Tab-separated table of C-alpha atoms and ligand atoms in Angstrom:
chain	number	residue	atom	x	y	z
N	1	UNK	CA	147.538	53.973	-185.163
N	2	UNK	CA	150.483	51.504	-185.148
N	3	UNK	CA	149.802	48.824	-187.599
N	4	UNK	CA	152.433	45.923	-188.439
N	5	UNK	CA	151.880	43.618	-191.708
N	6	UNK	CA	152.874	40.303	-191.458
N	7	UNK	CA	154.799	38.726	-194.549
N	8	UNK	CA	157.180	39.762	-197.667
N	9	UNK	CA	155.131	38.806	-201.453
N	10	UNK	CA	153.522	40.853	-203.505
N	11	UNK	CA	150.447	40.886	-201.831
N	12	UNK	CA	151.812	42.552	-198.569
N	13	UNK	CA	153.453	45.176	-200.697
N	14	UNK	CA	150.004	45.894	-201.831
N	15	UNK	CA	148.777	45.846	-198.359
N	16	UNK	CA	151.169	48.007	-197.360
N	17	UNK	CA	150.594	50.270	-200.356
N	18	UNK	CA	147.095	50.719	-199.451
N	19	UNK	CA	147.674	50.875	-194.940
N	20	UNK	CA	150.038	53.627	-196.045
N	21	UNK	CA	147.759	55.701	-197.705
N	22	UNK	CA	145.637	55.917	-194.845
N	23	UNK	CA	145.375	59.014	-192.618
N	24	UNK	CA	144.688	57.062	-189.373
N	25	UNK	CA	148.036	55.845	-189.225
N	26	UNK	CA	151.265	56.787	-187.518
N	27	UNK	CA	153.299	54.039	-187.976
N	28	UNK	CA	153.599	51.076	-190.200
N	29	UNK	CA	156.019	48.135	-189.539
N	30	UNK	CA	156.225	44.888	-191.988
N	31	UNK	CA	157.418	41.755	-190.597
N	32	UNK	CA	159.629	40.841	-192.616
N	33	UNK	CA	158.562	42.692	-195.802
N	34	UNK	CA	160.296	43.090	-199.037
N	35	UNK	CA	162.407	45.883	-200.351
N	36	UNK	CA	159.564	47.462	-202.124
N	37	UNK	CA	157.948	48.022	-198.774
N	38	UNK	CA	160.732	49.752	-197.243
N	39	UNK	CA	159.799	53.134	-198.266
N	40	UNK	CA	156.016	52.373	-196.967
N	41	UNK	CA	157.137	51.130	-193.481
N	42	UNK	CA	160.155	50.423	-191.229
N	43	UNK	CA	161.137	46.806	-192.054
N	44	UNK	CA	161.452	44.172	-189.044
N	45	UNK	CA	163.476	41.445	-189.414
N	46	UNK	CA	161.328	39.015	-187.885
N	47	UNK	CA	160.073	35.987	-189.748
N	48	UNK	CA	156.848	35.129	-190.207
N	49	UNK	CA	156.709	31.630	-188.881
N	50	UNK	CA	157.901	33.599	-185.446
N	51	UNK	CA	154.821	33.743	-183.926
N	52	UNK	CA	156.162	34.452	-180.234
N	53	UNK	CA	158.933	36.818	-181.895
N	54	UNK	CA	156.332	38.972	-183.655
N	55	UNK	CA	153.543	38.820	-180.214
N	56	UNK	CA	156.852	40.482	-177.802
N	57	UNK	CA	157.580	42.987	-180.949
N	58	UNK	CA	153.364	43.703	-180.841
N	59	UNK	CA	153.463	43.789	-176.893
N	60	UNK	CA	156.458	46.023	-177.082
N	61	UNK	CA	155.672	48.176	-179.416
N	62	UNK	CA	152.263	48.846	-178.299
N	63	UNK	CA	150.783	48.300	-182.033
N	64	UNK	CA	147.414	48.970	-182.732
N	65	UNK	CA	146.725	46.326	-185.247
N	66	UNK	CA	148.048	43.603	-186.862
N	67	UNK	CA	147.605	42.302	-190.139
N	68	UNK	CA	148.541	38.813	-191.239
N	69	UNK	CA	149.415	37.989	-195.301
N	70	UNK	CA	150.229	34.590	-195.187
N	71	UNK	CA	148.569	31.252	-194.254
N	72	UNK	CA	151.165	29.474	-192.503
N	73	UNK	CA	150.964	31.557	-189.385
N	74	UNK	CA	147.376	31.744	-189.020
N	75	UNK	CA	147.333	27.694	-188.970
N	76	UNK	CA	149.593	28.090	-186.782
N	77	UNK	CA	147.617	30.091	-184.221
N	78	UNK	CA	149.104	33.993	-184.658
N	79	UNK	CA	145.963	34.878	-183.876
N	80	UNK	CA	145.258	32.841	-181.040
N	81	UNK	CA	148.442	34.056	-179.516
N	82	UNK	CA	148.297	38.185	-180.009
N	83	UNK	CA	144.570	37.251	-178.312
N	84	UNK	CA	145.981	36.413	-175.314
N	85	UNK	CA	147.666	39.715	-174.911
N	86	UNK	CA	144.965	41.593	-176.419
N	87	UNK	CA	146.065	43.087	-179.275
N	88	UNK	CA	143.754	43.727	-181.677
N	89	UNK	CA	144.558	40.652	-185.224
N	90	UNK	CA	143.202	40.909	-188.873
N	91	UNK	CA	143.131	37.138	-189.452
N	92	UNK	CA	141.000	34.031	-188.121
N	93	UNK	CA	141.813	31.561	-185.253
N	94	UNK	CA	144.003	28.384	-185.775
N	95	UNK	CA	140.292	26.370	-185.370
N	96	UNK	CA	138.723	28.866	-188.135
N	97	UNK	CA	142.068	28.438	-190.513
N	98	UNK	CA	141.197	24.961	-191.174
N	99	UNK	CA	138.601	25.768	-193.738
N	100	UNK	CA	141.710	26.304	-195.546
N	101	UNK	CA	144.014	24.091	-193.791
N	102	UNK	CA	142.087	20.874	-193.733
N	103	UNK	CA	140.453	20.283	-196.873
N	104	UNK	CA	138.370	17.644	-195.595
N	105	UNK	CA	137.419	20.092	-192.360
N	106	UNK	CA	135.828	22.465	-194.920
N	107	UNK	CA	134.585	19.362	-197.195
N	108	UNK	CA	132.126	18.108	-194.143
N	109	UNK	CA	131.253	21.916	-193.416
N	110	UNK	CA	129.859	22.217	-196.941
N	111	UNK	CA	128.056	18.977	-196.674
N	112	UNK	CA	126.387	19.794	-193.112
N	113	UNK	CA	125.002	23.603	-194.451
N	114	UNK	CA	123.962	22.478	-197.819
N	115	UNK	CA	127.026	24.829	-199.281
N	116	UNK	CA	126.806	24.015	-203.032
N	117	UNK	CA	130.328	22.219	-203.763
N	118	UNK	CA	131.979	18.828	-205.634
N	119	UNK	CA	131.101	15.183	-204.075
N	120	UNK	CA	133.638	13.571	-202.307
N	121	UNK	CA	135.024	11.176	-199.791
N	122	UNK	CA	137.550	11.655	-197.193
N	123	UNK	CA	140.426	8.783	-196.783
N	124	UNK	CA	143.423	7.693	-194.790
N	125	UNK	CA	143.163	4.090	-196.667
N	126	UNK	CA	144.379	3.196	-199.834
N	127	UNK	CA	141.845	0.292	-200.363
N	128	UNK	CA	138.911	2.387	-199.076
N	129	UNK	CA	139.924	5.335	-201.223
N	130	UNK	CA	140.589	3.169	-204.522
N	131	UNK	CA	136.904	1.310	-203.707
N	132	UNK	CA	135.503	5.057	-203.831
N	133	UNK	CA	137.289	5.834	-207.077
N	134	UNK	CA	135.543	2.975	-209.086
N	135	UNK	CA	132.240	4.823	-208.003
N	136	UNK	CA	133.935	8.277	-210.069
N	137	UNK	CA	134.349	8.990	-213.747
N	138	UNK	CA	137.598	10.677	-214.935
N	139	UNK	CA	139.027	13.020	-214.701
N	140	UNK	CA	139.717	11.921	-210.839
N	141	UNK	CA	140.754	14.946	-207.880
N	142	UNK	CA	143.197	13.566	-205.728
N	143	UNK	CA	143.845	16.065	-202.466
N	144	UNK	CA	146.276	15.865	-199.810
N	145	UNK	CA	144.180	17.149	-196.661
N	146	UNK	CA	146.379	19.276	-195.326
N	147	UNK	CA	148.105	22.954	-196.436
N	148	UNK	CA	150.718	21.620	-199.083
N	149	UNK	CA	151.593	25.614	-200.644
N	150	UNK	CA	149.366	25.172	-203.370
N	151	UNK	CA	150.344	21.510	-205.073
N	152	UNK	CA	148.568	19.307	-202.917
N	153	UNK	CA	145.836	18.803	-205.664
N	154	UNK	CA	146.474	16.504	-208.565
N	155	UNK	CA	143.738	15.672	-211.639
N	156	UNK	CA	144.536	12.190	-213.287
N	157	UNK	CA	142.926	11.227	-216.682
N	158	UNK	CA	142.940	7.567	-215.747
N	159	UNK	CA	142.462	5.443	-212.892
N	160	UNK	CA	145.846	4.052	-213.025
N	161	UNK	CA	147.454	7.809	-212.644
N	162	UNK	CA	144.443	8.437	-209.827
N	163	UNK	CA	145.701	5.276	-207.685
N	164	UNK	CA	149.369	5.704	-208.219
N	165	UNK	CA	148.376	9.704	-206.556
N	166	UNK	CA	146.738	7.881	-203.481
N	167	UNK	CA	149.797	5.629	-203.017
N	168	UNK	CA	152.081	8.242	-203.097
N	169	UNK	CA	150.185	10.541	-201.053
N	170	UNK	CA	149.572	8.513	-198.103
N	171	UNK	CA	153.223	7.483	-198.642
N	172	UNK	CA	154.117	10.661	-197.074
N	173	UNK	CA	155.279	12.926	-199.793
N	174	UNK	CA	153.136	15.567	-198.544
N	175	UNK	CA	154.475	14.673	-194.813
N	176	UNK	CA	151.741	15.341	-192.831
N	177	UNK	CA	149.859	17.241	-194.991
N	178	UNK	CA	149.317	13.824	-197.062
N	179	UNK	CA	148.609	11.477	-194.332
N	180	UNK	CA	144.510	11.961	-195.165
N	181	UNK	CA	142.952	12.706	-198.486
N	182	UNK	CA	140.086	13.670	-199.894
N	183	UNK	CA	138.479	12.318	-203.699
N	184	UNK	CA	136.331	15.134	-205.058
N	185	UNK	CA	134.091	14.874	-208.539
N	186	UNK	CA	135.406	17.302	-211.111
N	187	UNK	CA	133.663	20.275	-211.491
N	188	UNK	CA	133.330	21.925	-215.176
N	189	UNK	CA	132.988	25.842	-215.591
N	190	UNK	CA	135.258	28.722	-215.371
N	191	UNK	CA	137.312	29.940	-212.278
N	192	UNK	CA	136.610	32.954	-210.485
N	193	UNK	CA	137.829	34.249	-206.730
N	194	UNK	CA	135.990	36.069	-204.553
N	195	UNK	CA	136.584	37.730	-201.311
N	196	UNK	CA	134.733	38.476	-198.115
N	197	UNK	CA	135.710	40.219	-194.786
N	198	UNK	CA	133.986	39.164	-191.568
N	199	UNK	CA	134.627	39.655	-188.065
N	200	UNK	CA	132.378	35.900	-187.123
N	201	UNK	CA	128.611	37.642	-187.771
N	202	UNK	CA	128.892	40.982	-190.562
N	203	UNK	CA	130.150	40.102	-193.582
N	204	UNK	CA	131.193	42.873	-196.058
N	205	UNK	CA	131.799	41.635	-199.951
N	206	UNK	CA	135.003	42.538	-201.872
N	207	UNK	CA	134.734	42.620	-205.471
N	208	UNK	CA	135.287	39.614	-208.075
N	209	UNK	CA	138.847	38.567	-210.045
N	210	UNK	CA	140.466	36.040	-211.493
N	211	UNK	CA	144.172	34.753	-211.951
N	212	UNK	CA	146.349	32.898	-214.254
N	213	UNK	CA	147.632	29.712	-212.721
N	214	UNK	CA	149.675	28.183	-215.048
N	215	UNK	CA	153.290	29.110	-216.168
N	216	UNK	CA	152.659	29.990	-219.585
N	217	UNK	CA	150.536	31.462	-222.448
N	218	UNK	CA	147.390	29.809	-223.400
N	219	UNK	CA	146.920	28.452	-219.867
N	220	UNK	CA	149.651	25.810	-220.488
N	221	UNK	CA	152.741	24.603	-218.338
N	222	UNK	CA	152.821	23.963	-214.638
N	223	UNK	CA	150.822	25.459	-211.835
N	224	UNK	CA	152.488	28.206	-210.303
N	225	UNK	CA	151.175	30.571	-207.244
N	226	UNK	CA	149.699	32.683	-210.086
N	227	UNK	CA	151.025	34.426	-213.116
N	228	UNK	CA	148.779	37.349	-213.179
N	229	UNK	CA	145.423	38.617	-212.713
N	230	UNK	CA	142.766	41.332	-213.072
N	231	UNK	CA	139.446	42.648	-211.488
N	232	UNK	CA	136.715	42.786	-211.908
N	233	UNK	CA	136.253	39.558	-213.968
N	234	UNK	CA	133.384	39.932	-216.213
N	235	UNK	CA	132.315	36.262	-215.572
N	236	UNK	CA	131.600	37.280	-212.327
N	237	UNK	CA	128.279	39.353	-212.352
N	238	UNK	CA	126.446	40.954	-209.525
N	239	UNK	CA	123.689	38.043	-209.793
N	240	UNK	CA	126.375	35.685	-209.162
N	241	UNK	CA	128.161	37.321	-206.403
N	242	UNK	CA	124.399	37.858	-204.771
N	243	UNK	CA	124.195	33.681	-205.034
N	244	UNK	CA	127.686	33.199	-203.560
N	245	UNK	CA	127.123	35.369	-200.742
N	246	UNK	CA	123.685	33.707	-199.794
N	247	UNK	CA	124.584	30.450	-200.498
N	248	UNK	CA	128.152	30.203	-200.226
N	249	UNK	CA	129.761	33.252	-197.928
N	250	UNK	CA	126.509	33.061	-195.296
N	251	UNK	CA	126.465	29.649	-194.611
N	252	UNK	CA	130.040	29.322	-193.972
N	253	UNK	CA	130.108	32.000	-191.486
N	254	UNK	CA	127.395	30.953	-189.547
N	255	UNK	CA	128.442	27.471	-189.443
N	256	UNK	CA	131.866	28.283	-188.094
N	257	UNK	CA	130.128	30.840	-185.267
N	258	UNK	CA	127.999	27.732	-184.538
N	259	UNK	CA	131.253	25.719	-184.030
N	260	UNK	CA	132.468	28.447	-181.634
N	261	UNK	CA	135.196	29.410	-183.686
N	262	UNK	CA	134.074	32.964	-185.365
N	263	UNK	CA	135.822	33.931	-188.795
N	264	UNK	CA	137.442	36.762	-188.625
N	265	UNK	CA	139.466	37.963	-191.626
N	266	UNK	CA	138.913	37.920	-195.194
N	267	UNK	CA	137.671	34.809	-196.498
N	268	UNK	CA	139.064	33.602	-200.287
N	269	UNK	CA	136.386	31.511	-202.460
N	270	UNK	CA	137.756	29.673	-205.322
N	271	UNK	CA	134.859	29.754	-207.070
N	272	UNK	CA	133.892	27.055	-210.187
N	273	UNK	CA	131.229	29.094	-212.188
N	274	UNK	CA	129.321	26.104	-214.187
N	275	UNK	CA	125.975	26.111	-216.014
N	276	UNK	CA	124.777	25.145	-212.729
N	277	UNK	CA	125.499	28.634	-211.077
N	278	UNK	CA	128.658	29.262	-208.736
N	279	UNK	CA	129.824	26.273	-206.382
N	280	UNK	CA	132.700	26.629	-204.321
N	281	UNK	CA	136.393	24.794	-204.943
N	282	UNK	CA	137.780	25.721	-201.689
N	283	UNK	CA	138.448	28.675	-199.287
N	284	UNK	CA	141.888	30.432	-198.507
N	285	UNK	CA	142.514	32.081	-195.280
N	286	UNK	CA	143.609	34.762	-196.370
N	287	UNK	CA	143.922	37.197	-199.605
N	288	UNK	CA	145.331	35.824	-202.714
N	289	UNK	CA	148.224	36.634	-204.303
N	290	UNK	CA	148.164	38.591	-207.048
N	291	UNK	CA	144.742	38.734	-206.582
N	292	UNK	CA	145.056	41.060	-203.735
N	293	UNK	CA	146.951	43.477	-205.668
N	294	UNK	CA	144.497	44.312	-207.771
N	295	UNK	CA	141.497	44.739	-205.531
N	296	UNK	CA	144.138	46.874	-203.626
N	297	UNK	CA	144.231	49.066	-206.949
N	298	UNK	CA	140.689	49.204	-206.873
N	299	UNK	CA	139.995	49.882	-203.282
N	300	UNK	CA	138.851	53.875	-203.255
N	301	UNK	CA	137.843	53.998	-199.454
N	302	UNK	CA	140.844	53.554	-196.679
N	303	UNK	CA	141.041	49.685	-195.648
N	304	UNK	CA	142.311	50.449	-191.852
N	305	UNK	CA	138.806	51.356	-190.692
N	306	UNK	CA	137.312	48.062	-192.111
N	307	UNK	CA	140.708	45.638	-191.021
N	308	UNK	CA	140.445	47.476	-187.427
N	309	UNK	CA	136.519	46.542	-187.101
N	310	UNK	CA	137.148	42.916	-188.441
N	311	UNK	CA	139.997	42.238	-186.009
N	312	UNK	CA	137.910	43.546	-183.170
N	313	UNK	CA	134.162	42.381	-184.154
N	314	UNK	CA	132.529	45.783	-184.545
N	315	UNK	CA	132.392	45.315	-188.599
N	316	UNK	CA	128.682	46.160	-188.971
N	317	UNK	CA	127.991	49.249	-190.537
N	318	UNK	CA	131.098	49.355	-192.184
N	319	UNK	CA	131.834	48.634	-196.483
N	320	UNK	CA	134.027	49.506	-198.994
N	321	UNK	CA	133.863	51.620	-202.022
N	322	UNK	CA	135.263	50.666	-205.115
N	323	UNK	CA	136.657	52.240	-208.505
N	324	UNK	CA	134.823	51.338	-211.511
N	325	UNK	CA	138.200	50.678	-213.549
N	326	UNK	CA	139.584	47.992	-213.587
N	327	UNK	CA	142.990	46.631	-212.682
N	328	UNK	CA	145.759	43.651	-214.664
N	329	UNK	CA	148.391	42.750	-212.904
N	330	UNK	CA	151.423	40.749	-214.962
N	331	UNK	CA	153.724	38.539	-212.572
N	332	UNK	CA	157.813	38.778	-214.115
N	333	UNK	CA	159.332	35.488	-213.010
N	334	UNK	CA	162.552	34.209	-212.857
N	335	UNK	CA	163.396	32.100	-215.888
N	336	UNK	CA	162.527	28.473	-214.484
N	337	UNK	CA	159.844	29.357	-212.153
N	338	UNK	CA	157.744	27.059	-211.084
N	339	UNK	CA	160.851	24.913	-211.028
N	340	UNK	CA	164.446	25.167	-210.362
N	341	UNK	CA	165.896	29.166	-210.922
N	342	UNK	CA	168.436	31.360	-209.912
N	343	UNK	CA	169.188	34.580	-207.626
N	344	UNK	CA	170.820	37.593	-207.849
N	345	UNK	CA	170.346	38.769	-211.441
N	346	UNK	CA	169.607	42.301	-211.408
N	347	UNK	CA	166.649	44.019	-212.568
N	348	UNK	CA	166.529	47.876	-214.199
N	349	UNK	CA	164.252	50.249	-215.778
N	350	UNK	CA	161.730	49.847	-212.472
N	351	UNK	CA	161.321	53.482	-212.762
N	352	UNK	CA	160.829	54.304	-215.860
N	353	UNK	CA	158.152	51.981	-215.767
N	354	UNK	CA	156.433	52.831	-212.697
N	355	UNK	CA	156.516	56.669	-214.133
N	356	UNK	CA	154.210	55.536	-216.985
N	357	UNK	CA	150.218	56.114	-216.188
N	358	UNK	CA	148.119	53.913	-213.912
N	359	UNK	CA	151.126	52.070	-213.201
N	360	UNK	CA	152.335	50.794	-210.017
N	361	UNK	CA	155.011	47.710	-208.841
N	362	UNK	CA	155.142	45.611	-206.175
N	363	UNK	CA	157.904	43.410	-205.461
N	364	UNK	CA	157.444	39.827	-204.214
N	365	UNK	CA	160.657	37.531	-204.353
N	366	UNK	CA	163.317	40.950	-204.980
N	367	UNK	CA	166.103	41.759	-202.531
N	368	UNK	CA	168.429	45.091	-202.703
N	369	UNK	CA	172.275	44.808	-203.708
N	370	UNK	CA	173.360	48.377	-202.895
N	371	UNK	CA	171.048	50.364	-204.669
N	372	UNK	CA	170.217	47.691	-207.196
N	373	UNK	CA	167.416	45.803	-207.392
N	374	UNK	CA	168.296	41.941	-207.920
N	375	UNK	CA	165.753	39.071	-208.302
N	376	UNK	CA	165.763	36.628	-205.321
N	377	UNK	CA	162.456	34.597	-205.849
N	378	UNK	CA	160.496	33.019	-208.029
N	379	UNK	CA	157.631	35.274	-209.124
N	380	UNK	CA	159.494	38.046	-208.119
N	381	UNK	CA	158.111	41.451	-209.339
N	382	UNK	CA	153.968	42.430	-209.912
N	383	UNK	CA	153.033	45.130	-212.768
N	384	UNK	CA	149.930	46.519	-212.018
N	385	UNK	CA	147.863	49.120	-213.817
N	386	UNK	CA	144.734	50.450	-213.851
N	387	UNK	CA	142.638	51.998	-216.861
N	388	UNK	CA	139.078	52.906	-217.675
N	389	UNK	CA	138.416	49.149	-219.443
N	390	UNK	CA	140.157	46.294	-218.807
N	391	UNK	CA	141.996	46.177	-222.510
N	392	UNK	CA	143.500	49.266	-221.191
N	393	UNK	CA	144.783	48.259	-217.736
N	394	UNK	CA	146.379	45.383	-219.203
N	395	UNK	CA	147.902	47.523	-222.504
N	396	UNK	CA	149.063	49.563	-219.619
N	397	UNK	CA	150.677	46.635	-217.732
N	398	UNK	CA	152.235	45.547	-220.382
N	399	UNK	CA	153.891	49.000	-221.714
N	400	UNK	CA	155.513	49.079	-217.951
N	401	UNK	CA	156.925	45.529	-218.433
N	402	UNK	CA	158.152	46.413	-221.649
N	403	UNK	CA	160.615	49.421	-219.855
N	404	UNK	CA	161.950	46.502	-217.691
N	405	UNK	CA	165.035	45.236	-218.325
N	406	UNK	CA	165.657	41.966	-216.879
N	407	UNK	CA	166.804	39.114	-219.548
N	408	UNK	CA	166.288	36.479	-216.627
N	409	UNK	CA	162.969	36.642	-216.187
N	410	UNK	CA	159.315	36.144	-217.969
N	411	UNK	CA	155.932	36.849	-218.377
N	412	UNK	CA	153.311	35.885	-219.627
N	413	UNK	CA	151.594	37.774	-222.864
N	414	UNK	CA	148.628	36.849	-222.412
N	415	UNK	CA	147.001	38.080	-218.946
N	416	UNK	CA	142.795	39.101	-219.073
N	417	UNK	CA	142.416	36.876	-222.009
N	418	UNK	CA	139.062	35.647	-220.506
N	419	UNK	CA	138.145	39.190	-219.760
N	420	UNK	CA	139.078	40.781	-223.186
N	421	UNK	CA	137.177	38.112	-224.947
N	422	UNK	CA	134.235	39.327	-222.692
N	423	UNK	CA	134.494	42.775	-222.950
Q	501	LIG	P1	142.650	23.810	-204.769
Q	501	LIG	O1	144.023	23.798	-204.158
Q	501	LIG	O2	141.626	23.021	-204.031
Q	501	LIG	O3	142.195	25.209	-205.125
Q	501	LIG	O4	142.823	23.165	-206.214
Q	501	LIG	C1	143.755	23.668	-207.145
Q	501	LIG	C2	143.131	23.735	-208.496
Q	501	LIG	O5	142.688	22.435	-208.892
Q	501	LIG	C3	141.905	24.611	-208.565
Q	501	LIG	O6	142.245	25.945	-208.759
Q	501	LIG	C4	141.172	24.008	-209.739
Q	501	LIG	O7	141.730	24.458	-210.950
Q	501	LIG	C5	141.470	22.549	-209.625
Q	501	LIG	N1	140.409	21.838	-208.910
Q	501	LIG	C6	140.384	21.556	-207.591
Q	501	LIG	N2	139.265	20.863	-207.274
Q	501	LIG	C7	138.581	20.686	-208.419
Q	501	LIG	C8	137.360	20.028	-208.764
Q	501	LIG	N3	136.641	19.378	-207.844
Q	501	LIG	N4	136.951	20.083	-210.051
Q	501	LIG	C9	137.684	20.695	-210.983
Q	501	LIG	N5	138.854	21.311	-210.739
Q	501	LIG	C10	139.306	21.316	-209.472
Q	502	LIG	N1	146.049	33.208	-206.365
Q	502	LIG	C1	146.201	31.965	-205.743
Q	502	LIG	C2	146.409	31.997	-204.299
Q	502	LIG	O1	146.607	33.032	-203.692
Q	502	LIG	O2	146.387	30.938	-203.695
């Protein structure tokens, strides 16, 4: 089988990792990919916002299969448009995206299906949407409707911070994204994500994880994309992933069937686990990132078989079987990330620490300078390892980012804290 991956983090590495171990395929191609992904596929230099680029490369190429990382394309109809050529995509319709790229889309969805989620009111006016926060208590959520990479979302203490956040919003600083909000009640309880493949009707679970969102140690700093992660997440017990599948997963499925726009792909619950049992934040697209990763390094069965019956809705009958270790993952970033930080340092000792055990790296934001390895993002490299309890998966992580020398990035110190408490 000819498979191509579509993007270039950390997650597609792990994608690719895990396509290339299987023995159904021939040929893997990643579009663009990352340098850490060259040695697991041939590298195409096709971007991923080039949806008709990437269709005449699957025409062309005859490929079996493609698999899409990112969001951005899949809002933008990848899917849609390998459809009408017939080859065979891992990844929902542009109609099916919006559960992830229109906030209030999914918002109504939950509220016709009973799906167990925060209260809130959708607004394109400033008055109507500051009447509707007088009926809230802090802390207020503020959301730009549309797909803003993550930092459409702000939490305000006060009502003065909450209506300064509408202003600006519909001001345009999210550009379109911004030109309709949503005001949500704030939800208390810990974060968990969960994942679930579907091809519109069967729906196979993943497993349970959880990442770090903020910059630094202690869960303090800016929000990033995610600073590390682990599975499984010991908040997340089989009970509770029985209750999100029933009254979470389910629903959503069969509402967006109903709609005439099937799911197919893997659908991403941020999940709020409060005393009142699992309700759902929102819902990605797509995998998370670094999330992904580790599920990848938990994955024991081949993932082609199971991506191949998604993308052409013949899933039932098909699962996954998982390793009972566990998996950490610790982002390095460049010094400055989430803000303002530079390229082109270079980064050694990559194989020293991928020789240790459990160990493997995938590159997100890295880019090759001869035979060097030089940062050229902002998370830029993911340390995963795997080990029979969770303290030793992340001891593990952390003895491979120790053996890498790279004085212009960071990490955090403290990734699985939740989970170590737990365990
Ligand atoms: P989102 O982009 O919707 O996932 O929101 C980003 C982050 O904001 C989430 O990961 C949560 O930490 C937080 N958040 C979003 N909505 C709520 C809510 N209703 N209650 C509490 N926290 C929230
Ligand atoms: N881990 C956060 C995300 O993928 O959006």
């Amino acid at each position: 089988m000819k498979i191509l991956l579509i993007g270039s983090g950390g997650r597609e590495h792990s994608l690719a990792w895990k396509i290339a171990r299987s023995p159904l395929l021939s040929a893997l191609y990643c579009a663009p990919g990352n340098p850490g992904m060259a040695s697991l596929g041939k590298l195409v230099a096709l971007k991923d916002a080039d949806i008709g680029g990437i269709a005449d490369f699957a025409r062309k190429q005859e490929i079996d299969l493609v698999v899409v990382g990112p969001e951005a394309p899949l809002a933008d109809g990848i899917a849609d448009r390998l459809k009408t050529i017939s080859i065979p995509c891992f990844g929902p319709s542009r109609e099916a995206a919006q559960i992830e790229a229109s906030k209030g889309y999914l918002k109504d969805l939950c509220a016709e299906h009973d799906i167990p989620t925060a209260a809130y009111g959708r607004f394109s006016d400033s008055d109507a949407a500051k009447a509707f926060l007088q009926k809230m208590t802090a802390p207020y959520v503020i959301k730009a409707d549309g797909l803003a990479a993550g930092k459409g979302v702000l939490i305000a203490d006060t009502l003065q911070e909450a209506e300064l956040a509408i202003d600006e919003m519909l001001d345009g600083r999210f550009g379109e994204a911004g030109t309709e909000l949503v005001i949500e009640e704030f939800m208390e309880g810990e974060e968990a994500s969960f994942f679930a493949i579907s091809d519109g009707e069967t729906i196979i679970p993943m497993v349970g994880s959880q990442d770090h969102k903020r910059a630094f140690d202690g869960d303090k700093g800016p929000n990033t994309g995610g600073m590390g992660a682990y599975s499984p997440a010991p908040v997340f017990t089989d009970d509770i992933q029985q209750d999100v599948m029933t009254r979470i997963i389910e629903p959503t499925v069969t509402a967006l069937r109903e709609r005439g726009s099937p799911y197919c792909g893997v659908l991403y619950a941020g999940l709020m686990i409060g005393k009142d049992g699992p309700q759902l934040i929102e819902y990605n697209a797509r995998f998370g990132d670094p999330e992904c990763q580790v599920m990848m390094r938990r994955m024991k069965s081949d993932i082609v078989p199971v991506l191949l019956a998604a993308a052409k809705g013949e899933l039932a009958g098909a699962c996954f079987d998982w390793s009972d270790e566990a998996a950490a993952l610790v982002v390095l970033a460049a010094n400055g990330y989430p803000g303002a930080y530079e390229k082109g340092s270079a980064i050694k000792g990559l194989n020293d620490a991928t020789a240790l055990p459990g160990v493997e790296i995938f590159h997100a934001g890295t880019k090759l300078a001869g035979s060097e390895v030089t940062a050229d993002g902002g998370r830029v490299l993911n340390v995963t390892a795997t080990g029979a309890t969770g303290r030793e998966a992340v001891e593990r992580a952390y003895a491979a980012v120790d053996q890498i020398d790279w004085p212009e990035g960071f990490c955090r110190r403290d990734i699985g804290w939740r989970m170590l408490e737990r365990e």
